[in-house]
Amino acid sequence: MKKIMIAGCMFLAAGAVASPFEKPAEAIKYRQSAFTLIAANFGDMAAMVKGSKEWDRKLFSQRAQFVSQLTYMPEEGFKYEGSDKGETKARPEIWSDWNGFSAKLTTFQQDMANLANVARDGDEKATKRAFAQAAKNCKSCHSDYKYR
């Protein structure tokens, strides 16, 4: 009986951890919020790379660290059943081509981890090259999987 109770508790706990969402709209809002934070930080880095904002190595590194961590958040919001419907710019190709979408997201995560490491080292030229690579992959995902 004790084993059954433990197994039941573990099953319930696993279900509770599996998703923080009760409705698809919550999953959509969650991933959109993560993307908003990614865009804000990415935009600040882009301004420094383009020269429209003064280069600040420490701030750039901090922004790169933030984005590197944030890239892991949206996926959970895409996996929630029904989150392909509603107030979203996500294209149906995300779900019909999950492997392709997931591969691009993984590449972006790797690019951002690389950018965070390069930016931490402080080499401005290397940081700008790493940023360009991350931006290229970020844009390709928008082209394939997001309505404008």
PDB file of C-alpha atoms in Angstrom:
ATOM      1  CA  MET A   1       0.000   0.000   0.000  1.00  0.00           C
ATOM      2  CA  LYS A   2       2.844   2.358   0.874  1.00  0.00           C
ATOM      3  CA  LYS A   3       4.443   1.785  -2.558  1.00  0.00           C
ATOM      4  CA  ILE A   4       1.151   2.544  -4.289  1.00  0.00           C
ATOM      5  CA  MET A   5       0.776   5.799  -2.342  1.00  0.00           C
ATOM      6  CA  ILE A   6       4.338   6.846  -3.157  1.00  0.00           C
ATOM      7  CA  ALA A   7       3.840   6.026  -6.836  1.00  0.00           C
ATOM      8  CA  GLY A   8       0.577   7.983  -6.853  1.00  0.00           C
ATOM      9  CA  CYS A   9       2.203  11.007  -5.248  1.00  0.00           C
ATOM     10  CA  MET A  10       5.044  10.851  -7.741  1.00  0.00           C
ATOM     11  CA  PHE A  11       2.541  10.666 -10.620  1.00  0.00           C
ATOM     12  CA  LEU A  12       0.653  13.696  -9.304  1.00  0.00           C
ATOM     13  CA  ALA A  13       3.874  15.615  -8.739  1.00  0.00           C
ATOM     14  CA  ALA A  14       5.065  14.823 -12.254  1.00  0.00           C
ATOM     15  CA  GLY A  15       1.789  16.109 -13.653  1.00  0.00           C
ATOM     16  CA  ALA A  16       2.063  19.296 -11.632  1.00  0.00           C
ATOM     17  CA  VAL A  17       5.603  19.913 -12.858  1.00  0.00           C
ATOM     18  CA  ALA A  18       4.772  19.044 -16.463  1.00  0.00           C
ATOM     19  CA  SER A  19       2.927  22.304 -17.151  1.00  0.00           C
ATOM     20  CA  PRO A  20       2.221  25.500 -15.238  1.00  0.00           C
ATOM     21  CA  PHE A  21      -0.676  26.279 -17.606  1.00  0.00           C
ATOM     22  CA  GLU A  22      -4.369  25.612 -17.159  1.00  0.00           C
ATOM     23  CA  LYS A  23      -5.453  26.987 -20.542  1.00  0.00           C
ATOM     24  CA  PRO A  24      -3.855  27.397 -23.972  1.00  0.00           C
ATOM     25  CA  ALA A  25      -4.100  31.197 -23.658  1.00  0.00           C
ATOM     26  CA  GLU A  26      -1.763  31.007 -20.633  1.00  0.00           C
ATOM     27  CA  ALA A  27       0.817  29.039 -22.631  1.00  0.00           C
ATOM     28  CA  ILE A  28       0.613  31.561 -25.458  1.00  0.00           C
ATOM     29  CA  LYS A  29       1.039  34.496 -23.081  1.00  0.00           C
ATOM     30  CA  TYR A  30       3.966  32.762 -21.373  1.00  0.00           C
ATOM     31  CA  ARG A  31       5.917  32.200 -24.589  1.00  0.00           C
ATOM     32  CA  GLN A  32       5.070  35.679 -25.865  1.00  0.00           C
ATOM     33  CA  SER A  33       6.358  37.160 -22.615  1.00  0.00           C
ATOM     34  CA  ALA A  34       9.611  35.236 -22.961  1.00  0.00           C
ATOM     35  CA  PHE A  35       9.982  36.443 -26.554  1.00  0.00           C
ATOM     36  CA  THR A  36       9.286  40.030 -25.452  1.00  0.00           C
ATOM     37  CA  LEU A  37      12.156  39.818 -22.967  1.00  0.00           C
ATOM     38  CA  ILE A  38      14.412  38.210 -25.573  1.00  0.00           C
ATOM     39  CA  ALA A  39      13.575  40.983 -28.057  1.00  0.00           C
ATOM     40  CA  ALA A  40      14.215  43.768 -25.548  1.00  0.00           C
ATOM     41  CA  ASN A  41      17.628  42.424 -24.605  1.00  0.00           C
ATOM     42  CA  PHE A  42      18.513  41.445 -28.174  1.00  0.00           C
ATOM     43  CA  GLY A  43      17.499  44.890 -29.415  1.00  0.00           C
ATOM     44  CA  ASP A  44      19.784  46.588 -26.915  1.00  0.00           C
ATOM     45  CA  MET A  45      22.691  44.428 -28.080  1.00  0.00           C
ATOM     46  CA  ALA A  46      21.841  45.155 -31.725  1.00  0.00           C
ATOM     47  CA  ALA A  47      21.946  48.888 -31.034  1.00  0.00           C
ATOM     48  CA  MET A  48      25.454  48.509 -29.598  1.00  0.00           C
ATOM     49  CA  VAL A  49      26.604  46.365 -32.540  1.00  0.00           C
ATOM     50  CA  LYS A  50      25.206  48.879 -35.053  1.00  0.00           C
ATOM     51  CA  GLY A  51      26.749  51.818 -33.197  1.00  0.00           C
ATOM     52  CA  SER A  52      23.462  53.598 -32.496  1.00  0.00           C
ATOM     53  CA  LYS A  53      24.195  53.055 -28.822  1.00  0.00           C
ATOM     54  CA  GLU A  54      27.591  53.321 -27.168  1.00  0.00           C
ATOM     55  CA  TRP A  55      29.413  49.996 -26.801  1.00  0.00           C
ATOM     56  CA  ASP A  56      29.284  48.832 -23.209  1.00  0.00           C
ATOM     57  CA  ARG A  57      31.081  45.512 -22.800  1.00  0.00           C
ATOM     58  CA  LYS A  58      29.649  44.805 -19.370  1.00  0.00           C
ATOM     59  CA  LEU A  59      26.051  45.620 -20.351  1.00  0.00           C
ATOM     60  CA  PHE A  60      26.347  43.676 -23.608  1.00  0.00           C
ATOM     61  CA  SER A  61      27.635  40.656 -21.715  1.00  0.00           C
ATOM     62  CA  GLN A  62      24.777  40.923 -19.238  1.00  0.00           C
ATOM     63  CA  ARG A  63      22.196  41.123 -22.047  1.00  0.00           C
ATOM     64  CA  ALA A  64      23.762  38.110 -23.776  1.00  0.00           C
ATOM     65  CA  GLN A  65      23.591  36.121 -20.519  1.00  0.00           C
ATOM     66  CA  PHE A  66      19.919  37.041 -20.079  1.00  0.00           C
ATOM     67  CA  VAL A  67      18.982  36.026 -23.630  1.00  0.00           C
ATOM     68  CA  SER A  68      20.978  32.818 -23.348  1.00  0.00           C
ATOM     69  CA  GLN A  69      18.841  31.777 -20.389  1.00  0.00           C
ATOM     70  CA  LEU A  70      15.570  33.069 -21.838  1.00  0.00           C
ATOM     71  CA  THR A  71      15.898  30.974 -25.012  1.00  0.00           C
ATOM     72  CA  TYR A  72      14.894  27.890 -23.027  1.00  0.00           C
ATOM     73  CA  MET A  73      11.546  29.284 -21.894  1.00  0.00           C
ATOM     74  CA  PRO A  74       9.313  29.576 -24.996  1.00  0.00           C
ATOM     75  CA  GLU A  75       9.405  25.903 -25.965  1.00  0.00           C
ATOM     76  CA  GLU A  76       7.242  24.939 -22.996  1.00  0.00           C
ATOM     77  CA  GLY A  77       4.541  27.311 -24.193  1.00  0.00           C
ATOM     78  CA  PHE A  78       4.544  25.762 -27.657  1.00  0.00           C
ATOM     79  CA  LYS A  79       4.166  22.217 -26.322  1.00  0.00           C
ATOM     80  CA  TYR A  80       0.930  22.883 -24.448  1.00  0.00           C
ATOM     81  CA  GLU A  81      -2.023  21.325 -26.250  1.00  0.00           C
ATOM     82  CA  GLY A  82      -4.188  23.927 -27.951  1.00  0.00           C
ATOM     83  CA  SER A  83      -1.550  26.645 -27.873  1.00  0.00           C
ATOM     84  CA  ASP A  84      -1.523  26.648 -31.668  1.00  0.00           C
ATOM     85  CA  LYS A  85      -4.889  28.447 -31.624  1.00  0.00           C
ATOM     86  CA  GLY A  86      -5.766  31.891 -30.304  1.00  0.00           C
ATOM     87  CA  GLU A  87      -4.022  35.261 -30.187  1.00  0.00           C
ATOM     88  CA  THR A  88      -0.686  34.262 -31.659  1.00  0.00           C
ATOM     89  CA  LYS A  89       1.595  35.003 -34.600  1.00  0.00           C
ATOM     90  CA  ALA A  90       2.946  31.462 -34.469  1.00  0.00           C
ATOM     91  CA  ARG A  91       2.552  29.665 -37.783  1.00  0.00           C
ATOM     92  CA  PRO A  92       1.038  26.167 -37.915  1.00  0.00           C
ATOM     93  CA  GLU A  93       4.380  24.965 -39.337  1.00  0.00           C
ATOM     94  CA  ILE A  94       5.750  25.006 -35.785  1.00  0.00           C
ATOM     95  CA  TRP A  95       3.565  22.021 -34.958  1.00  0.00           C
ATOM     96  CA  SER A  96       3.519  20.360 -38.388  1.00  0.00           C
ATOM     97  CA  ASP A  97       7.330  20.628 -38.626  1.00  0.00           C
ATOM     98  CA  TRP A  98       8.182  20.288 -34.949  1.00  0.00           C
ATOM     99  CA  ASN A  99      11.583  18.722 -35.673  1.00  0.00           C
ATOM    100  CA  GLY A 100      12.586  21.619 -37.916  1.00  0.00           C
ATOM    101  CA  PHE A 101      11.343  24.203 -35.427  1.00  0.00           C
ATOM    102  CA  SER A 102      13.014  22.433 -32.531  1.00  0.00           C
ATOM    103  CA  ALA A 103      16.301  22.216 -34.445  1.00  0.00           C
ATOM    104  CA  LYS A 104      16.248  25.965 -35.127  1.00  0.00           C
ATOM    105  CA  LEU A 105      15.437  26.698 -31.503  1.00  0.00           C
ATOM    106  CA  THR A 106      18.304  24.464 -30.378  1.00  0.00           C
ATOM    107  CA  THR A 107      20.668  26.241 -32.785  1.00  0.00           C
ATOM    108  CA  PHE A 108      19.552  29.608 -31.389  1.00  0.00           C
ATOM    109  CA  GLN A 109      20.122  28.346 -27.839  1.00  0.00           C
ATOM    110  CA  GLN A 110      23.630  27.193 -28.790  1.00  0.00           C
ATOM    111  CA  ASP A 111      24.370  30.457 -30.583  1.00  0.00           C
ATOM    112  CA  MET A 112      23.266  32.469 -27.569  1.00  0.00           C
ATOM    113  CA  ALA A 113      25.321  30.334 -25.185  1.00  0.00           C
ATOM    114  CA  ASN A 114      28.312  30.928 -27.445  1.00  0.00           C
ATOM    115  CA  LEU A 115      27.587  34.668 -27.598  1.00  0.00           C
ATOM    116  CA  ALA A 116      27.309  34.845 -23.815  1.00  0.00           C
ATOM    117  CA  ASN A 117      30.698  33.137 -23.450  1.00  0.00           C
ATOM    118  CA  VAL A 118      32.400  35.269 -26.094  1.00  0.00           C
ATOM    119  CA  ALA A 119      30.899  38.487 -24.680  1.00  0.00           C
ATOM    120  CA  ARG A 120      32.090  37.539 -21.203  1.00  0.00           C
ATOM    121  CA  ASP A 121      35.665  37.368 -22.546  1.00  0.00           C
ATOM    122  CA  GLY A 122      35.360  40.973 -23.729  1.00  0.00           C
ATOM    123  CA  ASP A 123      36.714  40.771 -27.287  1.00  0.00           C
ATOM    124  CA  GLU A 124      34.481  43.274 -29.108  1.00  0.00           C
ATOM    125  CA  LYS A 125      35.162  41.996 -32.635  1.00  0.00           C
ATOM    126  CA  ALA A 126      34.601  38.361 -31.684  1.00  0.00           C
ATOM    127  CA  THR A 127      31.458  39.353 -29.786  1.00  0.00           C
ATOM    128  CA  LYS A 128      30.057  41.156 -32.827  1.00  0.00           C
ATOM    129  CA  ARG A 129      30.756  38.122 -35.026  1.00  0.00           C
ATOM    130  CA  ALA A 130      29.000  35.824 -32.543  1.00  0.00           C
ATOM    131  CA  PHE A 131      26.094  38.257 -32.356  1.00  0.00           C
ATOM    132  CA  ALA A 132      25.754  38.284 -36.159  1.00  0.00           C
ATOM    133  CA  GLN A 133      25.550  34.475 -36.194  1.00  0.00           C
ATOM    134  CA  ALA A 134      22.892  34.425 -33.473  1.00  0.00           C
ATOM    135  CA  ALA A 135      20.893  37.165 -35.231  1.00  0.00           C
ATOM    136  CA  LYS A 136      21.009  35.256 -38.528  1.00  0.00           C
ATOM    137  CA  ASN A 137      19.555  32.120 -36.951  1.00  0.00           C
ATOM    138  CA  CYS A 138      17.013  34.102 -34.938  1.00  0.00           C
ATOM    139  CA  LYS A 139      15.761  35.756 -38.135  1.00  0.00           C
ATOM    140  CA  SER A 140      15.548  32.465 -40.038  1.00  0.00           C
ATOM    141  CA  CYS A 141      13.176  31.077 -37.422  1.00  0.00           C
ATOM    142  CA  HIS A 142      10.994  34.191 -37.661  1.00  0.00           C
ATOM    143  CA  SER A 143      10.876  33.800 -41.447  1.00  0.00           C
ATOM    144  CA  ASP A 144       9.742  30.178 -41.293  1.00  0.00           C
ATOM    145  CA  TYR A 145       7.619  30.021 -38.168  1.00  0.00           C
ATOM    146  CA  LYS A 146       6.132  33.453 -37.383  1.00  0.00           C
ATOM    147  CA  TYR A 147       3.483  35.567 -39.067  1.00  0.00           C
ATOM    148  CA  ARG A 148       4.528  39.198 -39.390  1.00  0.00           C
TER     149      ARG A 148
END
